[in-house]
Coordinates of N, CA and C in Angstrom, one line a residue:
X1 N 0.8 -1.2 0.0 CA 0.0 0.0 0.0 C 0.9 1.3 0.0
X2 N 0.6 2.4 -0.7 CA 1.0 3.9 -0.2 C 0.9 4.3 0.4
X3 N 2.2 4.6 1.1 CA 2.3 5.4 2.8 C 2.0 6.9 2.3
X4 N 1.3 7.4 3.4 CA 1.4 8.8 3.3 C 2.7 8.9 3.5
X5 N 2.7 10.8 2.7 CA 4.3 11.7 2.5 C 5.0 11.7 4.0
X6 N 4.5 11.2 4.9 CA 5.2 12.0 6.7 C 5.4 10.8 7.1
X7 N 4.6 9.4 6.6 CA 4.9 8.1 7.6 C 6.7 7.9 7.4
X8 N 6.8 7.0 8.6 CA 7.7 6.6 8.8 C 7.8 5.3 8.1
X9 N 9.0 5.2 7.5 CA 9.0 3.2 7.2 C 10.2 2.6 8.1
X10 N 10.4 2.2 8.1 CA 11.2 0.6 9.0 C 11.5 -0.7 7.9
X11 N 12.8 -0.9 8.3 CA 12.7 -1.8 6.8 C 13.3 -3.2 7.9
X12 N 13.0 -4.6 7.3 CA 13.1 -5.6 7.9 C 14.0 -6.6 7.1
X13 N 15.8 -6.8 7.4 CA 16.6 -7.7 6.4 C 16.6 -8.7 6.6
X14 N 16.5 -10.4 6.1 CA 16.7 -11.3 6.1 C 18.4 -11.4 5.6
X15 N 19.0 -12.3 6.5 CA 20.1 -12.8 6.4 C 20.2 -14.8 6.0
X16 N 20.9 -15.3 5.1 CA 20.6 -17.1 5.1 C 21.9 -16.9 4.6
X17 N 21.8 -18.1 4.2 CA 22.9 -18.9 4.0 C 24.3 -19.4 4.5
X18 N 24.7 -18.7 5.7 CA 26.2 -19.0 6.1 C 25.8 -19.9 7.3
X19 N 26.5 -21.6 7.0 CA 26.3 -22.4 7.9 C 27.2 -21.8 8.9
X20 N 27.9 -21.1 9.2 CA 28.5 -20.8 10.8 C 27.9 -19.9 11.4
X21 N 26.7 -19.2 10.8 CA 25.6 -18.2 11.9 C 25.2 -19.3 13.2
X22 N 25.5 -18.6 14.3 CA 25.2 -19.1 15.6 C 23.4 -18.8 15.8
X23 N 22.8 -19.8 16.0 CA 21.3 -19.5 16.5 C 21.2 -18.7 17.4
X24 N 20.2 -17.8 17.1 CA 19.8 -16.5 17.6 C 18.4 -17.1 17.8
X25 N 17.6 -17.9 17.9 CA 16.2 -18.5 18.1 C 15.9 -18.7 19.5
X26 N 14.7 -17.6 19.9 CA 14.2 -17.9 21.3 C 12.6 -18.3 20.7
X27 N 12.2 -19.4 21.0 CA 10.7 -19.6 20.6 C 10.1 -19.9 22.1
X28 N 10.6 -20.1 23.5 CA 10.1 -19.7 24.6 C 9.8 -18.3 24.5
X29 N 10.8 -17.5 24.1 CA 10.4 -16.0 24.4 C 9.1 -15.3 23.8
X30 N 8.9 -16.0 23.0 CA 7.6 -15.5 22.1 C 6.0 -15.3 22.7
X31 N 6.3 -16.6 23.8 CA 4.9 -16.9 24.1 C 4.9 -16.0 25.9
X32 N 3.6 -15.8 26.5 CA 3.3 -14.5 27.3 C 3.8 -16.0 28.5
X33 N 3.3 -15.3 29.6 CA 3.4 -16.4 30.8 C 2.9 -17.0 31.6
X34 N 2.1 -17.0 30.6 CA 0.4 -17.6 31.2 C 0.4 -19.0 29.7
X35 N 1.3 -18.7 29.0 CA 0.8 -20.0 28.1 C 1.8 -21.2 28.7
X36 N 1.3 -22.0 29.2 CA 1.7 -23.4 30.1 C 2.1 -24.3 29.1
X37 N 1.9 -24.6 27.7 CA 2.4 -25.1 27.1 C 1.9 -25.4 25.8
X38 N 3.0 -25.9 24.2 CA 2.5 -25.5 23.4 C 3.3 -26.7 22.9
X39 N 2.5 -27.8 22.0 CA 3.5 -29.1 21.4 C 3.3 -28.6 19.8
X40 N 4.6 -28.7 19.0 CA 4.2 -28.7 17.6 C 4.0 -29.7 17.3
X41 N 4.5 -30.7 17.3 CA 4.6 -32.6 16.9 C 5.5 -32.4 15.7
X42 N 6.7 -31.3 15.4 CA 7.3 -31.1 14.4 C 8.4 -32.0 14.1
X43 N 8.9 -33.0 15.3 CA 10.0 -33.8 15.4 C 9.7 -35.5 14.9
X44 N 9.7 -35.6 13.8 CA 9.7 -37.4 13.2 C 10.5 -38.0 14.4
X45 N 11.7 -37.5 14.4 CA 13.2 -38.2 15.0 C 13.2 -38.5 16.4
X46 N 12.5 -37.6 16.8 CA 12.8 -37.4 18.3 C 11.3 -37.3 19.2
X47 N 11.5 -36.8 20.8 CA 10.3 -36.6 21.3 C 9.7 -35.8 21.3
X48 N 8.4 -35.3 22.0 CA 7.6 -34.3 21.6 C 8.2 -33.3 22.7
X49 N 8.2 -32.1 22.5 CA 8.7 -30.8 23.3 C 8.4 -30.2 23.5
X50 N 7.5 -29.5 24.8 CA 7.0 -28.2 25.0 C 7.7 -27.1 24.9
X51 N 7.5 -26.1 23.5 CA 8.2 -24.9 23.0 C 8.1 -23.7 24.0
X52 N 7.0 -23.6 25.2 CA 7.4 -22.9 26.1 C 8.4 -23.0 27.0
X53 N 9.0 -21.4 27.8 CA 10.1 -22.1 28.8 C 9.7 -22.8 30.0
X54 N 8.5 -23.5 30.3 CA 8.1 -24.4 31.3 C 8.7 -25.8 30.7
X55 N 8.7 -26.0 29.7 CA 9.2 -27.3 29.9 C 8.5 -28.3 30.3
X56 N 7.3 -28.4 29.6 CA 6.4 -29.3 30.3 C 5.9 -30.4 29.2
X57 N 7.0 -31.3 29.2 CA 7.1 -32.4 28.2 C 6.3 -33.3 28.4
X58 N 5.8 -34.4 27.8 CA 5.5 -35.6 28.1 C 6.3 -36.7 29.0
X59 N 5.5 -37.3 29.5 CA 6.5 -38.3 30.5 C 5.9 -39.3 29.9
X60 N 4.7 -39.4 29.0 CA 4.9 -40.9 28.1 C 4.1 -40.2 26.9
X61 N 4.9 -40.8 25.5 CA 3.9 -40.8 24.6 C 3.8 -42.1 23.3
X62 N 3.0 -42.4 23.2 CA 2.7 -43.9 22.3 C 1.9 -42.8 21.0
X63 N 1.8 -42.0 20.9 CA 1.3 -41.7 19.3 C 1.8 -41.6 18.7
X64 N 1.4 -41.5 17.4 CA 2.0 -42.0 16.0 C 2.5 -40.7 15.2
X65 N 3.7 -40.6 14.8 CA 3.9 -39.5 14.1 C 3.4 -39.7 12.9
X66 N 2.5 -38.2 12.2 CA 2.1 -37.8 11.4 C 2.6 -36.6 10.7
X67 N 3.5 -37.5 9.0 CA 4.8 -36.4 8.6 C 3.3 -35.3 7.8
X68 N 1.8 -35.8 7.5 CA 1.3 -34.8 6.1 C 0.4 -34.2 7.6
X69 N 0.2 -33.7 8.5 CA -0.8 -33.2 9.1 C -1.4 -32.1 8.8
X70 N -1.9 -30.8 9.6 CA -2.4 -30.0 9.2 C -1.3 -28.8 8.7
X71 N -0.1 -28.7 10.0 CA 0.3 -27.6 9.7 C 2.2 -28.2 9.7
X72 N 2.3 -29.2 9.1 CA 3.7 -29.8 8.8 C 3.5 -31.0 9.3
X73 N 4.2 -31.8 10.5 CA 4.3 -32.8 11.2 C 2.7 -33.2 12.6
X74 N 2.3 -33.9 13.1 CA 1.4 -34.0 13.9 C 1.2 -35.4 14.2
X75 N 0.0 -36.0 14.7 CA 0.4 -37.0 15.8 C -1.2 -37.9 15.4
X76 N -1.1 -38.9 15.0 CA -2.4 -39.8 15.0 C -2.8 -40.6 16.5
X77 N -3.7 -40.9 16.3 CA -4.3 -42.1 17.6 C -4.8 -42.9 17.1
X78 N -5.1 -44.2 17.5 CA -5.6 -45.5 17.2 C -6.4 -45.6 17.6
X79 N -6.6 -44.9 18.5 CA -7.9 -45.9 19.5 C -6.9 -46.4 21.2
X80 N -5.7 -46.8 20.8 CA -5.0 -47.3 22.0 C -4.1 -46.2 22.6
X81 N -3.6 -45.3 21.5 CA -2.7 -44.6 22.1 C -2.5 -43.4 23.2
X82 N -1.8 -42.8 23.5 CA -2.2 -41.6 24.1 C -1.0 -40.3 24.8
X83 N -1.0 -40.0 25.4 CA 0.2 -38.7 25.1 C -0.1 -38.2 27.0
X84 N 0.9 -38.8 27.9 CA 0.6 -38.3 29.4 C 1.3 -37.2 29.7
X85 N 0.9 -36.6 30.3 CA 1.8 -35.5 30.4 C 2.0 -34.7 32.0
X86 N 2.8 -34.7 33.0 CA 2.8 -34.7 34.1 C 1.9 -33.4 35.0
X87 N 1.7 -33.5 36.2 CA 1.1 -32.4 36.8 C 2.2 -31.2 37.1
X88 N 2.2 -30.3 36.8 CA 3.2 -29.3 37.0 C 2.6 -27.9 37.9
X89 N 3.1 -27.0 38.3 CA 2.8 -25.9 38.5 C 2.3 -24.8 37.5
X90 N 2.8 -24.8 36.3 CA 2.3 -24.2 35.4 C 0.9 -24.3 34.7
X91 N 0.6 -25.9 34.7 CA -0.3 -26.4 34.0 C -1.7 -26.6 34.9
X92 N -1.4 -26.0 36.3 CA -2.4 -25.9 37.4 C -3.7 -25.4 37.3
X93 N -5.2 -25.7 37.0 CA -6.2 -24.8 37.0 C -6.3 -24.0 38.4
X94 N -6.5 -23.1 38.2 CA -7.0 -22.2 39.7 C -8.3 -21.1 38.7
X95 N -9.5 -21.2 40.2 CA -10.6 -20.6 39.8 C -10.3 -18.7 39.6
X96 N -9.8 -18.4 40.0 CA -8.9 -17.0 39.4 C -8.3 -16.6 38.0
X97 N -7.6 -17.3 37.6 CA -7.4 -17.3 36.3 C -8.2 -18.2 34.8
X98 N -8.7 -20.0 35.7 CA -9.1 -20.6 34.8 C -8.1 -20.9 33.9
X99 N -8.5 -21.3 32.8 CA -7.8 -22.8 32.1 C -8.1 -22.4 30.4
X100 N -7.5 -22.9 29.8 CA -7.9 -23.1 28.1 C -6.8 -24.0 27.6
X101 N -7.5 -25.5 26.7 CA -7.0 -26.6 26.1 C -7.1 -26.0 24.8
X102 N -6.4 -26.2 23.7 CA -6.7 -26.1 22.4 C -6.0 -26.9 21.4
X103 N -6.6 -27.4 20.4 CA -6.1 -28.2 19.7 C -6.8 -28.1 17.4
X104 N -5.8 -28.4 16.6 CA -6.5 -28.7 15.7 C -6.9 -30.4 15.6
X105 N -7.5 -31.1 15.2 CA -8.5 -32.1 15.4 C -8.8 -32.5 14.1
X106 N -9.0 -33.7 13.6 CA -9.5 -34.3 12.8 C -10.0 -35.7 12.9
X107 N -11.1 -35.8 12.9 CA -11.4 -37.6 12.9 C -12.1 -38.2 11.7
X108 N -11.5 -39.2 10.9 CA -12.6 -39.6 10.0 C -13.9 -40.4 10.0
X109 N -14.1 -41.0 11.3 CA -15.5 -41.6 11.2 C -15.7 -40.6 12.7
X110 N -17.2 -41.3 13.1 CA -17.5 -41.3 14.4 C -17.2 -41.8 15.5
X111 N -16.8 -40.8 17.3 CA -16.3 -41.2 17.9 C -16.9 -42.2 19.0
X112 N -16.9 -43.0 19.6 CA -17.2 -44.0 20.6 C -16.5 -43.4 22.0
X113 N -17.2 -42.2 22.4 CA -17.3 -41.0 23.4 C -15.8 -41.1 23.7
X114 N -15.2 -40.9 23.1 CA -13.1 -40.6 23.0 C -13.2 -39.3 23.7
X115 N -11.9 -39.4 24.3 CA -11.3 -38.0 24.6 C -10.3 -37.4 24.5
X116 N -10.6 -36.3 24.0 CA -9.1 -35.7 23.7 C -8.2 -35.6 24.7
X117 N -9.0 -34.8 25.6 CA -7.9 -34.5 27.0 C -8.7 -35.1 28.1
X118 N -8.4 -35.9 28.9 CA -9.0 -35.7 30.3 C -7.5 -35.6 31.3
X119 N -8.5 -34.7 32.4 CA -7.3 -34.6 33.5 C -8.2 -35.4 34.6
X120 N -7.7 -36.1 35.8 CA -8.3 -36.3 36.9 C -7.5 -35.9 38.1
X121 N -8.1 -35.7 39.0 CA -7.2 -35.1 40.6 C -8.2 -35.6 41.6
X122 N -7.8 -36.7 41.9 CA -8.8 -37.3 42.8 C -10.2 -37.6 42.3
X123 N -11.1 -37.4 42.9 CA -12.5 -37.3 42.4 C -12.6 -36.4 41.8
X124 N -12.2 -36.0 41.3 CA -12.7 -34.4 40.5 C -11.6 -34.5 38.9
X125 N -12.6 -34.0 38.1 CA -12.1 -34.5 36.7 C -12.4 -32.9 35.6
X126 N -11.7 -32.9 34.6 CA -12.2 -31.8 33.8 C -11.5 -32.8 32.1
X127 N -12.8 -32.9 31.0 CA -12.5 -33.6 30.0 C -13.4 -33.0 28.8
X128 N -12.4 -33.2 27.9 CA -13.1 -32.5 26.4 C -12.8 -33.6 25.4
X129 N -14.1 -34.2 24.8 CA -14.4 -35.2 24.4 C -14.9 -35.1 23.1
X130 N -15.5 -36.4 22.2 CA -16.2 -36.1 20.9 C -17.2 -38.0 21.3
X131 N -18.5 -37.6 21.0 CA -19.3 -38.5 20.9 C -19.8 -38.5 19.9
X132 N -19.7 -39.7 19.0 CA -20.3 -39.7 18.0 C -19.3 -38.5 16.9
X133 N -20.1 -37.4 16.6 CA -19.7 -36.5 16.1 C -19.6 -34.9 16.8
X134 N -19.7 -35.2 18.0 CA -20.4 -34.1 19.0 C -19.6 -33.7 20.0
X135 N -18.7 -32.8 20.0 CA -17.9 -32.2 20.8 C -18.6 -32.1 21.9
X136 N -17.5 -32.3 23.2 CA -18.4 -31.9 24.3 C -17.5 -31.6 25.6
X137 N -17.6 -30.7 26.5 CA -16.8 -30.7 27.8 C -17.7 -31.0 28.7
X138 N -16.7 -31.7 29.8 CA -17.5 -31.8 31.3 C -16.4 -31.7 32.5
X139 N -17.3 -31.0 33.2 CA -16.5 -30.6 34.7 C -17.3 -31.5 35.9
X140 N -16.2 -32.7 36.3 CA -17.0 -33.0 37.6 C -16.6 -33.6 38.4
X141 N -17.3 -33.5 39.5 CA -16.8 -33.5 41.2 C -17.5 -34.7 42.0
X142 N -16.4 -35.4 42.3 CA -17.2 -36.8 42.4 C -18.1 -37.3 42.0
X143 N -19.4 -37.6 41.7 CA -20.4 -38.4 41.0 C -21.1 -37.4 40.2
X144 N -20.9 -36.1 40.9 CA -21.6 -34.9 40.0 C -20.7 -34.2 39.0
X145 N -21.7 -34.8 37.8 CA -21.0 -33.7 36.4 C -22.2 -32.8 35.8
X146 N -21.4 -31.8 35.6 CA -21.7 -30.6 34.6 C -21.3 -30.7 33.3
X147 N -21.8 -31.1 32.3 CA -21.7 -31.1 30.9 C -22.0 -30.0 29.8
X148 N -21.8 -29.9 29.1 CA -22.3 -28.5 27.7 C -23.0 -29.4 26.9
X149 N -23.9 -28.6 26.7 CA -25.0 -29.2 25.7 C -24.9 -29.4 24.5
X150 N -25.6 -30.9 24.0 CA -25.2 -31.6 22.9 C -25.4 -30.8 21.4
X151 N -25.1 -31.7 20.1 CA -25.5 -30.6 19.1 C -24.5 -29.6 18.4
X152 N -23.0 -29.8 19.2 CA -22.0 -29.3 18.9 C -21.0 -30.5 18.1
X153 N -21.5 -30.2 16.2 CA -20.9 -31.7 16.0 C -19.8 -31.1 14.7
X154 N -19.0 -31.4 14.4 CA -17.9 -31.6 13.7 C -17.9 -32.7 12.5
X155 N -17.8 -32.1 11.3 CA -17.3 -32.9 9.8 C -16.2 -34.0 9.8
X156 N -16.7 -34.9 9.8 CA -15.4 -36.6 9.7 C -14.8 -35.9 8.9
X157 N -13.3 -36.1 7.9 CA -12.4 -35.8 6.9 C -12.1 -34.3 6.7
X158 N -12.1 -33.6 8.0 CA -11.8 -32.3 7.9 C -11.1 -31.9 9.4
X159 N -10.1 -30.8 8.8 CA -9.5 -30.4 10.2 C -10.8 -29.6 10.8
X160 N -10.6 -29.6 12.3 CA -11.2 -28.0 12.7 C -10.2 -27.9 14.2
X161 N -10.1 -26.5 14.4 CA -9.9 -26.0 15.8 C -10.9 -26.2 16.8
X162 N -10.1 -26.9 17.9 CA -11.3 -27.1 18.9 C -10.8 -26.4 20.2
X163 N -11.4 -26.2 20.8 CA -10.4 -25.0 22.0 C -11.8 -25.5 23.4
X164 N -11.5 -25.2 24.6 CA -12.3 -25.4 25.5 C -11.7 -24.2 26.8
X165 N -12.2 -23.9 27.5 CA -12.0 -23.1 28.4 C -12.8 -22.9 29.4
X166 N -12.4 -23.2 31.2 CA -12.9 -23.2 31.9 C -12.4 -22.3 32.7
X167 N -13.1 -21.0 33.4 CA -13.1 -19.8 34.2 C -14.9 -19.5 34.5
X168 N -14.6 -18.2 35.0 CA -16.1 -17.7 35.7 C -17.3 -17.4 35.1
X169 N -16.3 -17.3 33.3 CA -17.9 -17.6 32.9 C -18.7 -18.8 32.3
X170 N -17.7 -19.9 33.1 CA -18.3 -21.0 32.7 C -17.5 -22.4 32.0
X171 N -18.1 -23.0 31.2 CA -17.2 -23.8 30.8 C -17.6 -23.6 29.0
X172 N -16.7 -23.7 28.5 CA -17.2 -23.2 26.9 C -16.5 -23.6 25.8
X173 N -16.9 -23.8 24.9 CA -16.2 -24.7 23.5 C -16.2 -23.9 22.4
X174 N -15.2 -23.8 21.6 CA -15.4 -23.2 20.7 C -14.8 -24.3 19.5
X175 N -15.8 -23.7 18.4 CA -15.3 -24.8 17.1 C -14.8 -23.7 16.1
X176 N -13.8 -24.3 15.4 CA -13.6 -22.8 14.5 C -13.4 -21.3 14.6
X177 N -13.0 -21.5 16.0 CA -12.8 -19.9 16.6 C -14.2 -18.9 16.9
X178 N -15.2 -20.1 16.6 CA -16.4 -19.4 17.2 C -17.4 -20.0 18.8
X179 N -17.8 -19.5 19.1 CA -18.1 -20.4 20.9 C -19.7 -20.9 20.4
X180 N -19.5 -22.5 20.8 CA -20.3 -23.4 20.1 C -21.1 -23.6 21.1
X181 N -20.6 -24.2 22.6 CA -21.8 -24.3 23.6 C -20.9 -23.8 25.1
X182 N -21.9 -23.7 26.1 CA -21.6 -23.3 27.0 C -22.6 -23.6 28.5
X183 N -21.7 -24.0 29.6 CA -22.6 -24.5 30.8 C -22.0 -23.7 32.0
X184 N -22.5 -22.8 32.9 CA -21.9 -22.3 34.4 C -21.5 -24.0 34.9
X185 N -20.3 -23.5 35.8 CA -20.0 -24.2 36.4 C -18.8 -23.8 37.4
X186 N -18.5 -24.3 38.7 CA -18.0 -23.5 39.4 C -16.8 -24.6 39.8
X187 N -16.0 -23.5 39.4 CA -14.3 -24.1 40.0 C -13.7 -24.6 41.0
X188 N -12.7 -25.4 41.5 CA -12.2 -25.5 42.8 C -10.5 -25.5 41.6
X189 N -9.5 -25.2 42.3 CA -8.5 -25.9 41.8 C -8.3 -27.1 41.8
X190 N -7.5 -27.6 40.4 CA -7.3 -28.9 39.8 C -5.9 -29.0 39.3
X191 N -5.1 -29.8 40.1 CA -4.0 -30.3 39.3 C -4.3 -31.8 38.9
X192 N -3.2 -32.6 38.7 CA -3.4 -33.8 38.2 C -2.5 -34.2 36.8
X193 N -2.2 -35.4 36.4 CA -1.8 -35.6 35.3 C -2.8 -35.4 33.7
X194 N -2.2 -34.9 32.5 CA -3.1 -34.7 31.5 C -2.8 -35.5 30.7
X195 N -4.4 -36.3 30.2 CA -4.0 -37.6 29.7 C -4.6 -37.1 27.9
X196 N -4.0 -37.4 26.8 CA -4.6 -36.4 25.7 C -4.4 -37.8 24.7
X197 N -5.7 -38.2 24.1 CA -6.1 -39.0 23.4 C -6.7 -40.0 24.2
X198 N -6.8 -40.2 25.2 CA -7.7 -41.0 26.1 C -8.0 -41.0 27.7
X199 N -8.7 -41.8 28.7 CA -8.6 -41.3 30.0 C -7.3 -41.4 30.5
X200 N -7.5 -41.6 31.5 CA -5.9 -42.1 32.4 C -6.0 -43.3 32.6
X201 N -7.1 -43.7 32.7 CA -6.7 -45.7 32.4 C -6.6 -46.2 31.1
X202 N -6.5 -45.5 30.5 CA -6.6 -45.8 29.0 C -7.8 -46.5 27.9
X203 N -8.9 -45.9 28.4 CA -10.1 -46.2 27.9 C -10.1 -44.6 27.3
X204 N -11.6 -45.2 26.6 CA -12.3 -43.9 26.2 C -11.1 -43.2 25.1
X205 N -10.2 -44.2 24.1 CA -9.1 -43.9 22.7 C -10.1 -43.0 22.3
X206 N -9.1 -42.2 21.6 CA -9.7 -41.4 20.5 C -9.0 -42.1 19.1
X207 N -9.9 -41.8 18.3 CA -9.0 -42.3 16.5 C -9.1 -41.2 15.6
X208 N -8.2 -40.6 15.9 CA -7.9 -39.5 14.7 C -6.4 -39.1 14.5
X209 N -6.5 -37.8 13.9 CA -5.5 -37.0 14.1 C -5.5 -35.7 14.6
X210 N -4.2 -35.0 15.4 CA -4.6 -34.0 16.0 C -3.2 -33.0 15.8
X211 N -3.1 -31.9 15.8 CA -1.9 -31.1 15.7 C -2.2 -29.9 16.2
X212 N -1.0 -28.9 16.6 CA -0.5 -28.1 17.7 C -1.3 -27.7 18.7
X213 N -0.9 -28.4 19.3 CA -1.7 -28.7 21.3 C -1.5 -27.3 21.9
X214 N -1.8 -26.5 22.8 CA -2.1 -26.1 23.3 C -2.8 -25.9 25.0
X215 N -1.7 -25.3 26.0 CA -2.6 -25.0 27.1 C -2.2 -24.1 27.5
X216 N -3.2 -23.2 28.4 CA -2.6 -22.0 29.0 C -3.5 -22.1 30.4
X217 N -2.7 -21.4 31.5 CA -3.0 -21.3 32.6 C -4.5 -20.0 32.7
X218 N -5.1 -19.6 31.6 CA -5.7 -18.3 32.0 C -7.1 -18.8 31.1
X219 N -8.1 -18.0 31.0 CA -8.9 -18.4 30.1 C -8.9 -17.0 29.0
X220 N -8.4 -17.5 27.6 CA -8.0 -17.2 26.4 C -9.2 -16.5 26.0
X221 N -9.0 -15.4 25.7 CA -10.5 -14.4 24.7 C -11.2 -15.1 23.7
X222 N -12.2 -15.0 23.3 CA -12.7 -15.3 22.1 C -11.8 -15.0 20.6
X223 N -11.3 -13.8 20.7 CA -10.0 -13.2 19.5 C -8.8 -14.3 20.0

């Protein structure tokens, strides 16, 4: 576009080629400090790595590397696999700040009530799931759960962004960057291990494919 006669410009150089440039690459420093953690699944070779500076790796993961995914490399599930990932301080829910999971997602058929993420902490559980075709979160506290209402369903053979977030206004889903359903529900803090493609006993597999994970300790805007 044409700057006006008074703007200022700023000009921006790329430098390549000389294999003896020392990395200058901070990709922890990028993200604020409330984002608890962020997996690309960009490594065929190696393990999966939380690109924040928390460091909040997996302590097991059995899924499948996927080199054609959405956005380069990403991660299939079978049905058996699953991706654990330890209880940390960073990855803590507290009713003050709240929580947000996010993920791109794809499944080709329908789900047999899979879960993407569940965490458990004693009796008390927080899980974002797909039934059938039907996205769904639930928050619950010993025998009592709070769920979001059904009807939130997703296309087999297609990516979508799926994001969840639990804080004070509730518990809420968004599909495609838009907020799909939503239920009150009231917080206590929750740590626990995060189990992502199935429960913590390893039921309830998911079969798909999923790429760049996502969590943060705060609950994320709608933008």
């Amino acid at each position: 576009p044409k700057l006006p006669a008074a703007a200022k410009t700023e000009n921006i150089w790329m430098y390549y080629g000389n294999p003896k440039a020392e990395k200058a690459e901070d990709a922890a420093g990028t993200y604020d400090v409330k984002q608890a953690l962020v997996y690309h699944f960009e490594n065929k070779d190696g393990p999966v790595r939380d690109q924040t500076a928390y460091g909040d790796n997996p302590s097991r993961d059995t899924a499948a590397f996927n080199p054609s995914a959405l956005i380069g490399g990403g991660v299939h599930f079978g049905g058996s696999q699953a991706i654990t990932i330890p209880a940390t301080p960073s990855l803590q829910l507290t009713p003050a700040d709240g929580w947000t999971f996010s993920a791109w997602v794809k499944i080709d058929a329908a789900q047999k009530d899979a879960y993407l993420m569940s965490r458990e902490d004693g009796d008390n559980s927080l899980v974002m799931g797909i039934a059938g075709t039907d996205v769904y979160a639930r928050l619950a506290k010993g025998k009592q759960g709070i769920q979001t209402p059904p009807g939130v369903s997703i296309t087999p053979g297609a990516w979508h962004h799926l994001a969840m977030t639990a804080g004070q206004s509730g518990l809420i889903i968004y599909v495609d960057g838009a907020e799909a359903a939503s239920v009150p529900v009231t917080l206590s803090d929750l740590g626990g291990e995060i189990t992502v493609g199935a429960a913590g006993d390893g039921s309830h597999g998911f079969n798909g494919d999923l790429d760049e994970l996502q969590i943060a300790g705060l609950v994320r805007s709608a933008d």
